[in-house]
Amino acid sequence: MTQISNNDIARAIYLSLKDKKGIEFSQGLKRVVDFIYRKHLLSKVGGILSSLREIINKEESITIVKVSSAQKLENHSRKSLVHLLKKRYLSKEVNLIEELNEELLGGIRMEVKDEVIDLSVKNKIKQLEAYLVCE
Amino acid sequence: MSRSHIVDNLIKEIDNFSSQLKIEKVGKVIEVFDGIAKASGLSDIKLSEMVTFPHGEVGVALNLEEDAVGVIVLGDFSKIKEGDEVKATGRILEISVSDNILGRVVNALGMPIDGEGAIRATKTYPIEKVAPGVVTRLSVSEPVATGIKVIDAIIPIGRGQRELLIGDRQTGKTAIAIDTILNQKGQNMICVYVSIGQKDSKLRKLQMRLAEGGAMDYTVIVSAGASEAAPLSYIAPYTGVSIAEYFMDQGKDVLIIYDDLSKHAVAYREISLLLRRPPGREAYPGDVFYLHSRLLERACRRNEKYGGGSITALPIIETQAGDISAYIPTNVISITDGQIFLETDLFYKGIRPAVNVGSSVSRVGSSAQIKAMKKVAGTLKLDLAQYRELEAFAQFGSDLDENTKKQLERGKRAVEILKQPQYAPMKIEDQVIVLYALTKGFMDDVPLEKIKEFELGLIEYTEKNAKKFYKDIEETKMWTETGETELQNAIEEFKNNFLART
């Protein structure tokens, strides 16, 4: 038997609710909750919701970027970062989730979905280590 | 002397270094168990792509599912934990290769395990590669001299052939493989021995034996021991054949032995079941045929236009209670170009190597046999076939006519001559002489229990007294009329002396 994935369920929820408004929307929501309960999918709710969030972000062209840096980002760097990321991921909107991580020593590290752009000093030192050991 | 140049050079090296901006694809480990890791993310990963874990462990993506990727971990998986970052490398699993690998024992990842230091590598080869196509190939026409009479005469192996060694446990499969490697000295052949799921003690013994015989100079041993995880056993044969391809690409002839593919199939079954792939016959996954066919298809003989060289494969399969109709044996029998079937009964009867000549076959090897051997082996096959047919009547010896008795006696002598001790490979010229003497009836009046003694003495005698015959074989691979007369005289003389002496 083919198993229905969280992604499939999330996509079905999205398609059934995306064009609904008002009472129709709230009735739709109730039906979704009822469906999840009937099909014993409550344990999978976390996964379904994160898939739903990803689908909505994709449809609405929103990119969520986790930015780690050793020091707090300044306003102008944040702005230019958002500008660059919009271009790279062809997004209408870029939401930055900032995080401080002193282990990076300097620079920034960005995570977009399953892509990592590591511009931190820690990574550069690691690369130098690999270069000196291997060469 | 000043050591300041060390600092200067280091500064220069650091100056030369420029860090590269790389966008990496990463995932997160969801679960780890029994050498398998499941990871989320890694959206653009390819099948068989190499991934790395935080502590330097290497993995290979084998299952690409909608939400997760099933990865086999090549090495210690105990340090990997849930939430760890998995990085895709964008490369198929590769091993380092170089000429320095000769004489070394390496693990399934090509890393040395013999304690003799690092191997300086010059190139990397992917472990999975598509086998050479039709246009690049050449049919088998050059022999692989195993030094074992029964094989070289009746089931000959050619360069580029795939010949299966099949039999129960303790029937001498590995012994044939070792003897073949030992006999390649001076034959312009590189040997690769792939040990899959074998005991380390057995491997050590084998390595010592090869070193004693001077065979390690042209041999590489790839080992995935019994104590190592199934993923390593699974990739070991592919690593071995990649090493073989490295040498073949230099135009060299390579002999590769997979000892054994039954354990390889078991390792793959373990991985497949852990990855939750549907089990089929004997719980093996559906693609177990492809597992071996794609491996053995890489054995080939390439034509000069594409660089020449060859890979001859001798896969080994262990059967259970002689059952060659089990799943894996039938698969591998159908993939290979013939099989050498070893039997427990023969082994305990003292017929060693315990080759069952009736069930063994070499589908392409006869075209690789030298002309002289072909000539003597033709009559030998007939003698043995007639002997097997008449053997049942042997118990009624007194009631048989002269002709039948003669055939039985000839058959008994043929069986005796084909016996050969381990680690005693024989030159092809010597084999031709012994088999010539047998098939032409020179041994018919030598007592059966003296045959071995006669054989040894004959070789020693003809070496001195039939030099023309030796020269003919060496130069033209066939005897001339004068050479033959010289040999006949030498055999006759030796026999008369031998019979008078005993």
Coordinates of N, CA and C in Angstrom, one line a residue, chain A residues 27-109:
Chain A
Q27 N -15.4 26.7 7.9 CA -15.9 25.3 7.8 C -14.9 24.4 7.2
G28 N -14.1 24.9 6.3 CA -13.0 24.1 5.6 C -12.0 23.7 6.7
L29 N -11.7 24.7 7.5 CA -10.7 24.4 8.6 C -11.2 23.3 9.5
K30 N -12.5 23.3 9.9 CA -13.1 22.3 10.7 C -13.0 20.9 10.1
R31 N -13.3 20.9 8.8 CA -13.2 19.6 8.0 C -11.8 19.1 8.0
V32 N -10.8 20.0 7.9 CA -9.4 19.5 7.9 C -9.1 18.9 9.3
V33 N -9.5 19.6 10.4 CA -9.2 19.0 11.7 C -9.9 17.7 11.9
D34 N -11.2 17.6 11.4 CA -11.9 16.4 11.5 C -11.3 15.3 10.8
F35 N -10.8 15.6 9.6 CA -10.1 14.6 8.8 C -8.8 14.1 9.5
I36 N -8.0 15.0 10.0 CA -6.8 14.6 10.8 C -7.1 13.7 11.9
Y37 N -8.2 14.0 12.6 CA -8.6 13.2 13.8 C -9.1 11.8 13.3
R38 N -9.9 11.8 12.3 CA -10.5 10.5 11.8 C -9.4 9.6 11.3
K39 N -8.4 10.1 10.6 CA -7.4 9.3 10.0 C -6.2 9.1 10.9
H40 N -6.4 9.4 12.2 CA -5.3 9.2 13.2 C -4.0 9.8 12.8
L41 N -4.1 11.1 12.4 CA -2.9 11.8 11.9 C -2.4 12.8 12.9
L42 N -3.0 12.8 14.1 CA -2.6 13.8 15.1 C -1.1 13.8 15.4
S43 N -0.5 12.6 15.4 CA 0.9 12.5 15.7 C 1.8 13.2 14.6
K44 N 1.2 13.3 13.5 CA 2.0 13.8 12.3 C 1.7 15.3 12.1
V45 N 1.0 15.9 13.0 CA 0.6 17.3 12.8 C 1.8 18.3 12.6
G46 N 2.8 18.0 13.4 CA 4.0 18.9 13.3 C 4.6 18.9 11.9
G47 N 4.8 17.7 11.4 CA 5.3 17.5 10.0 C 4.4 18.1 8.9
I48 N 3.1 17.9 9.1 CA 2.2 18.4 8.1 C 2.2 19.9 8.1
L49 N 2.2 20.5 9.3 CA 2.2 22.0 9.4 C 3.5 22.6 8.8
S50 N 4.6 21.9 9.0 CA 5.9 22.5 8.4 C 5.9 22.4 6.9
S51 N 5.3 21.2 6.4 CA 5.2 21.1 5.0 C 4.2 22.2 4.4
L52 N 3.1 22.4 5.2 CA 2.2 23.4 4.7 C 2.8 24.8 4.6
R53 N 3.6 25.1 5.7 CA 4.3 26.4 5.7 C 5.2 26.5 4.5
E54 N 5.9 25.4 4.2 CA 6.9 25.4 3.0 C 6.1 25.6 1.7
I55 N 4.9 25.0 1.6 CA 4.1 25.1 0.4 C 3.7 26.5 0.2
I56 N 3.1 27.1 1.3 CA 2.6 28.5 1.2 C 3.8 29.4 0.9
N57 N 4.9 29.2 1.5 CA 6.1 30.1 1.2 C 6.5 30.0 -0.3
K58 N 6.4 28.8 -0.8 CA 6.8 28.6 -2.2 C 5.8 29.3 -3.1
E59 N 4.5 29.1 -2.8 CA 3.5 29.6 -3.6 C 3.5 31.2 -3.6
E60 N 3.8 31.7 -2.4 CA 3.8 33.1 -2.3 C 5.2 33.8 -2.5
S61 N 6.1 32.9 -2.9 CA 7.4 33.4 -3.2 C 8.1 34.1 -2.0
I62 N 8.0 33.4 -0.9 CA 8.6 33.9 0.4 C 9.8 33.0 0.7
T63 N 11.0 33.6 0.9 CA 12.1 32.7 1.3 C 12.5 33.0 2.8
I64 N 12.6 31.9 3.5 CA 13.0 32.1 4.9 C 14.5 31.8 5.0
V65 N 15.2 32.7 5.6 CA 16.7 32.5 5.6 C 17.1 32.6 7.1
K66 N 17.8 31.6 7.5 CA 18.4 31.6 8.9 C 19.8 32.1 8.8
V67 N 20.0 33.3 9.4 CA 21.3 33.9 9.4 C 22.0 33.8 10.7
S68 N 23.2 33.2 10.7 CA 23.9 33.1 12.0 C 25.1 34.0 11.8
S69 N 25.4 34.8 12.9 CA 26.6 35.6 12.8 C 27.2 35.7 14.2
A70 N 28.5 36.1 14.2 CA 29.2 36.2 15.5 C 28.7 37.5 16.2
Q71 N 28.4 38.5 15.4 CA 27.9 39.8 16.0 C 26.6 40.2 15.4
K72 N 25.9 41.0 16.1 CA 24.5 41.4 15.6 C 24.7 42.1 14.2
L73 N 23.8 41.8 13.3 CA 23.9 42.4 12.0 C 23.5 43.9 12.0
E74 N 24.3 44.7 11.2 CA 23.9 46.1 11.2 C 22.8 46.3 10.1
N75 N 22.1 47.4 10.3 CA 20.9 47.6 9.4 C 21.3 47.6 7.9
H76 N 22.4 48.3 7.6 CA 22.7 48.4 6.1 C 23.1 47.0 5.6
S77 N 23.8 46.2 6.4 CA 24.2 44.8 5.9 C 22.9 44.0 5.8
R78 N 22.0 44.2 6.7 CA 20.8 43.4 6.6 C 20.0 43.7 5.3
K79 N 20.0 45.0 5.0 CA 19.3 45.4 3.8 C 19.9 44.9 2.6
S80 N 21.3 45.0 2.5 CA 21.9 44.5 1.3 C 21.8 43.0 1.2
L81 N 21.8 42.3 2.3 CA 21.7 40.9 2.4 C 20.3 40.5 1.8
V82 N 19.3 41.1 2.2 CA 17.9 40.8 1.8 C 17.8 41.1 0.3
H83 N 18.5 42.1 -0.2 CA 18.5 42.5 -1.6 C 19.1 41.3 -2.4
L84 N 20.3 40.9 -1.9 CA 21.0 39.9 -2.6 C 20.2 38.5 -2.7
L85 N 19.6 38.2 -1.5 CA 18.9 37.0 -1.4 C 17.7 37.0 -2.3
K86 N 17.0 38.1 -2.4 CA 15.8 38.2 -3.3 C 16.2 37.9 -4.7
K87 N 17.4 38.4 -5.1 CA 17.9 38.2 -6.4 C 18.2 36.7 -6.7
R88 N 18.9 36.2 -5.7 CA 19.4 34.8 -5.9 C 18.2 33.8 -5.9
Y89 N 17.3 34.0 -5.0 CA 16.2 33.0 -4.9 C 14.9 33.4 -5.7
L90 N 15.0 34.5 -6.4 CA 13.9 35.1 -7.2 C 12.6 35.1 -6.3
S91 N 12.8 35.7 -5.2 CA 11.6 35.8 -4.2 C 11.1 37.2 -4.1
K92 N 9.8 37.3 -3.8 CA 9.2 38.6 -3.6 C 9.6 39.1 -2.2
E93 N 9.7 38.2 -1.3 CA 9.9 38.5 0.1 C 11.0 37.6 0.7
V94 N 11.9 38.2 1.5 CA 12.9 37.4 2.2 C 12.7 37.7 3.7
N95 N 12.5 36.6 4.5 CA 12.4 36.8 6.0 C 13.6 36.3 6.6
L96 N 14.3 37.1 7.3 CA 15.5 36.7 8.0 C 15.2 36.2 9.4
I97 N 15.8 35.1 9.8 CA 15.7 34.7 11.2 C 17.1 34.8 11.7
E98 N 17.4 35.8 12.5 CA 18.8 36.0 12.9 C 19.1 35.2 14.2
E99 N 20.4 34.9 14.2 CA 20.8 34.1 15.4 C 22.3 34.5 15.7
L100 N 22.6 34.6 17.0 CA 24.0 35.0 17.3 C 24.8 33.7 17.6
N101 N 25.9 33.5 17.0 CA 26.7 32.3 17.3 C 28.2 32.7 17.4
E102 N 28.7 32.8 18.6 CA 30.1 33.4 18.7 C 31.1 32.4 18.2
E103 N 30.7 31.1 18.0 CA 31.7 30.1 17.5 C 32.1 30.4 16.1
L104 N 31.3 31.2 15.4 CA 31.7 31.5 14.0 C 32.8 32.4 13.9
L105 N 33.2 33.1 14.9 CA 34.3 34.0 15.1 C 34.1 35.3 14.3
G106 N 33.6 35.2 13.1 CA 33.3 36.4 12.3 C 32.5 36.0 11.1
G107 N 32.1 37.0 10.3 CA 31.4 36.6 9.1 C 30.0 36.1 9.4
I108 N 29.3 35.6 8.3 CA 27.9 35.1 8.5 C 27.8 33.7 7.9
R109 N 26.7 33.0 8.3 CA 26.4 31.7 7.7 C 24.9 31.7 7.5

